C-alpha atoms as an extended CHARMM CRD file, in Angstrom:
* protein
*
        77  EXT
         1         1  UNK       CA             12.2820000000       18.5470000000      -11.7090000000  PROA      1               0.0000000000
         2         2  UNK       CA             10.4770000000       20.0000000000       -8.6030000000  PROA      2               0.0000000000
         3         3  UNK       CA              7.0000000000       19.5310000000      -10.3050000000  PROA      3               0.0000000000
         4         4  UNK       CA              7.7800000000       16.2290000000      -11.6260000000  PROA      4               0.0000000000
         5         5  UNK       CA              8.7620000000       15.1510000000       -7.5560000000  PROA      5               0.0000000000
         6         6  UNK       CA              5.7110000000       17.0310000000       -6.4730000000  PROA      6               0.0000000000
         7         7  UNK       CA              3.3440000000       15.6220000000       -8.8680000000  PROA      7               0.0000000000
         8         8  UNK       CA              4.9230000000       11.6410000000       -8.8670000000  PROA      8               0.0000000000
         9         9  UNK       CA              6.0190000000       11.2820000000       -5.5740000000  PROA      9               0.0000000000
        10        10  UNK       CA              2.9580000000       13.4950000000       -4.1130000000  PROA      10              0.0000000000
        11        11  UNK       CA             -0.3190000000       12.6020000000       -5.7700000000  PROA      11              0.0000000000
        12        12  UNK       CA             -0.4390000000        8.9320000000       -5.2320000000  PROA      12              0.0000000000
        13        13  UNK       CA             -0.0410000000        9.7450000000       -1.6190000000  PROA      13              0.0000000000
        14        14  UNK       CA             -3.1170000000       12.5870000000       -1.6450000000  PROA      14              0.0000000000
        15        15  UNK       CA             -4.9390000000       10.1350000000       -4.3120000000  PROA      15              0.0000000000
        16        16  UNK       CA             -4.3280000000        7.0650000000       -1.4960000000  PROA      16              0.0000000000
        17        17  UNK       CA             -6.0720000000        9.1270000000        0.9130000000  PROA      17              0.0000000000
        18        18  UNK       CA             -9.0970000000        9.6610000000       -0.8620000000  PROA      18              0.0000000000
        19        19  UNK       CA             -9.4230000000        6.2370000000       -1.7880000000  PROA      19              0.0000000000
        20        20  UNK       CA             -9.1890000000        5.2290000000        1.3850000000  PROA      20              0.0000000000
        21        21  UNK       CA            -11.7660000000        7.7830000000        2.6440000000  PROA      21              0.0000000000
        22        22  UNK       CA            -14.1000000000        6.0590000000        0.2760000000  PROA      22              0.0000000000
        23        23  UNK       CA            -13.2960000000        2.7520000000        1.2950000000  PROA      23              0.0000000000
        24        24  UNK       CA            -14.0920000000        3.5110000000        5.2520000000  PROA      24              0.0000000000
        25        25  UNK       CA            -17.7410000000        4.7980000000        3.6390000000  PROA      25              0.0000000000
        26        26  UNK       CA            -18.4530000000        1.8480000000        1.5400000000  PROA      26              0.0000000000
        27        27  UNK       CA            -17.6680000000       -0.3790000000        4.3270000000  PROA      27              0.0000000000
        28        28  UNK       CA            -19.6220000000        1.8630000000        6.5740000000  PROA      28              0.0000000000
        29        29  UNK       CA            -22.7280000000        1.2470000000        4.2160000000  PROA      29              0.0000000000
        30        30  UNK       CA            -22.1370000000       -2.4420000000        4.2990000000  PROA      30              0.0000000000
        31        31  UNK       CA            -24.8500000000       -5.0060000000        5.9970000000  PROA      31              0.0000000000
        32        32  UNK       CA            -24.3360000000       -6.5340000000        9.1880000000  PROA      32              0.0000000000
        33        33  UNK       CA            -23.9890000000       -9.8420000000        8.4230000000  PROA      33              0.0000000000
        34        34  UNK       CA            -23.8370000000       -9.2600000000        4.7350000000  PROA      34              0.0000000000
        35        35  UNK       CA            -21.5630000000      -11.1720000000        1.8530000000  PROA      35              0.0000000000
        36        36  UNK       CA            -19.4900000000       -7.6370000000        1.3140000000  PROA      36              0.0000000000
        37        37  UNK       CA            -18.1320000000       -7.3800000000        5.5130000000  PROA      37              0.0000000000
        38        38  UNK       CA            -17.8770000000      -11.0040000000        5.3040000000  PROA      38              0.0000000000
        39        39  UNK       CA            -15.6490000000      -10.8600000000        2.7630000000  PROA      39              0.0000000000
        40        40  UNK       CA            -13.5390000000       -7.8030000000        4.0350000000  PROA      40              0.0000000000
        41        41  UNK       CA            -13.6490000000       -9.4650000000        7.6420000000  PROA      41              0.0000000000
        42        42  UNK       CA            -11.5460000000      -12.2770000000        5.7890000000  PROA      42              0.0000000000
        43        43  UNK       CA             -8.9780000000       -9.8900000000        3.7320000000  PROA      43              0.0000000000
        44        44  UNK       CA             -8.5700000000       -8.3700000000        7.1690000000  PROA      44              0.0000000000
        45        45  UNK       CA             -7.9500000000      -11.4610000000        9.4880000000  PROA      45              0.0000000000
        46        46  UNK       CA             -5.6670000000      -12.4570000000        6.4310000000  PROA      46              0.0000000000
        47        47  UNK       CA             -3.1680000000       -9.7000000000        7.0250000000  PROA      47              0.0000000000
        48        48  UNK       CA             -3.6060000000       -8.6410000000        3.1740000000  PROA      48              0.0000000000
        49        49  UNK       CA             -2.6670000000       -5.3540000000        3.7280000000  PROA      49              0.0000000000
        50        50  UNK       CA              0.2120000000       -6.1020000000        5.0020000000  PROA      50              0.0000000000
        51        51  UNK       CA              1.6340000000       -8.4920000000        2.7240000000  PROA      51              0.0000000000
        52        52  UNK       CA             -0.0820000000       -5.8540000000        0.1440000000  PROA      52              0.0000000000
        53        53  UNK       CA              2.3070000000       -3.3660000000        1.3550000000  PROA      53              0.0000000000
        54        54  UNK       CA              5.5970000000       -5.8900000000        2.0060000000  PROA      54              0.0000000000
        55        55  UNK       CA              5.3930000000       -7.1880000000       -1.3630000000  PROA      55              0.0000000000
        56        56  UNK       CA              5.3880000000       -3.5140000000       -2.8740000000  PROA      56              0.0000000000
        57        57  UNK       CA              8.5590000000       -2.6480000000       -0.7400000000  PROA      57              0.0000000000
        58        58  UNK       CA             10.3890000000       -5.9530000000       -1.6560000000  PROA      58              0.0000000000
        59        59  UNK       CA              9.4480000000       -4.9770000000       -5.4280000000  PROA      59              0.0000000000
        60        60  UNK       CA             11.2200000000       -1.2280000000       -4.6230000000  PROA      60              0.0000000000
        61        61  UNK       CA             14.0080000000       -3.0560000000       -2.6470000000  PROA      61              0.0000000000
        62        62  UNK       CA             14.6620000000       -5.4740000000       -6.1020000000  PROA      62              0.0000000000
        63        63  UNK       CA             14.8490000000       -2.2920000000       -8.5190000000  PROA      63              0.0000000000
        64        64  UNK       CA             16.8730000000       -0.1560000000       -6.1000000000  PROA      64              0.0000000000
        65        65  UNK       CA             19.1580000000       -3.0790000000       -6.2380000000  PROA      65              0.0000000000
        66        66  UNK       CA             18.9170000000       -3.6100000000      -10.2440000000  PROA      66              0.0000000000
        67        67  UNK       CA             20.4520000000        0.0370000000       -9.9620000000  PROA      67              0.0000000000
        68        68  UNK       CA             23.0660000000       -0.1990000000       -7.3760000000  PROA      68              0.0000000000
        69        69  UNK       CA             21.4420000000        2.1290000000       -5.0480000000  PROA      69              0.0000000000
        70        70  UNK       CA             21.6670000000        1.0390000000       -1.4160000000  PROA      70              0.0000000000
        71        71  UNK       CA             18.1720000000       -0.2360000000        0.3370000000  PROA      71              0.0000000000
        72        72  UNK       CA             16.4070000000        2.0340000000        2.5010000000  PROA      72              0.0000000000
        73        73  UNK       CA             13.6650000000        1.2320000000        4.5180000000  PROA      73              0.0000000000
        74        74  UNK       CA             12.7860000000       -2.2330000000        2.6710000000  PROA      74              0.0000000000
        75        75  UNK       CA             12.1850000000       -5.7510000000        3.4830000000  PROA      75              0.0000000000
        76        76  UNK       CA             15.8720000000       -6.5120000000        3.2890000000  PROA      76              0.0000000000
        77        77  UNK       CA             17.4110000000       -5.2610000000        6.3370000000  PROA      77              0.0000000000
């Protein structure tokens, strides 16, 4: 059970990072003033992460709740 924690709960964490780290280069080697920042300057303004990220913890909150487990840490409290 250790390895299955380390490796699901874990790698999507380490695999996040990297994504990200690739995500600060592309936008790095973006245009000024070209369609690709444009776009991301909208997502941004948005708040898309955000509601990226609350929608993911209201899914958790729903399932925790499907199971009878109290909420921690969601979008409930």
């Amino acid at each position: 059970m250790d390895a299955t924690t380390a490796v699901a709960g874990s790698t999507p964490a380490m695999f996040s990072v990297i994504v990200d780290a690739m995500i600060d280069a592309a936008v790095a080697g973006t245009s000024p003033e070209g369609c690709t920042i444009g776009g991301l300057m909208v997502t941004e303004e948005a708040g898309l992460r955000g509601y990226v990220g609350k929608a993911l913890r209201e899914a958790v909150t729903i399932a925790r709740l499907m199971d009878g487990t109290r909420p921690v840490n969601d979008t409930r409290e």
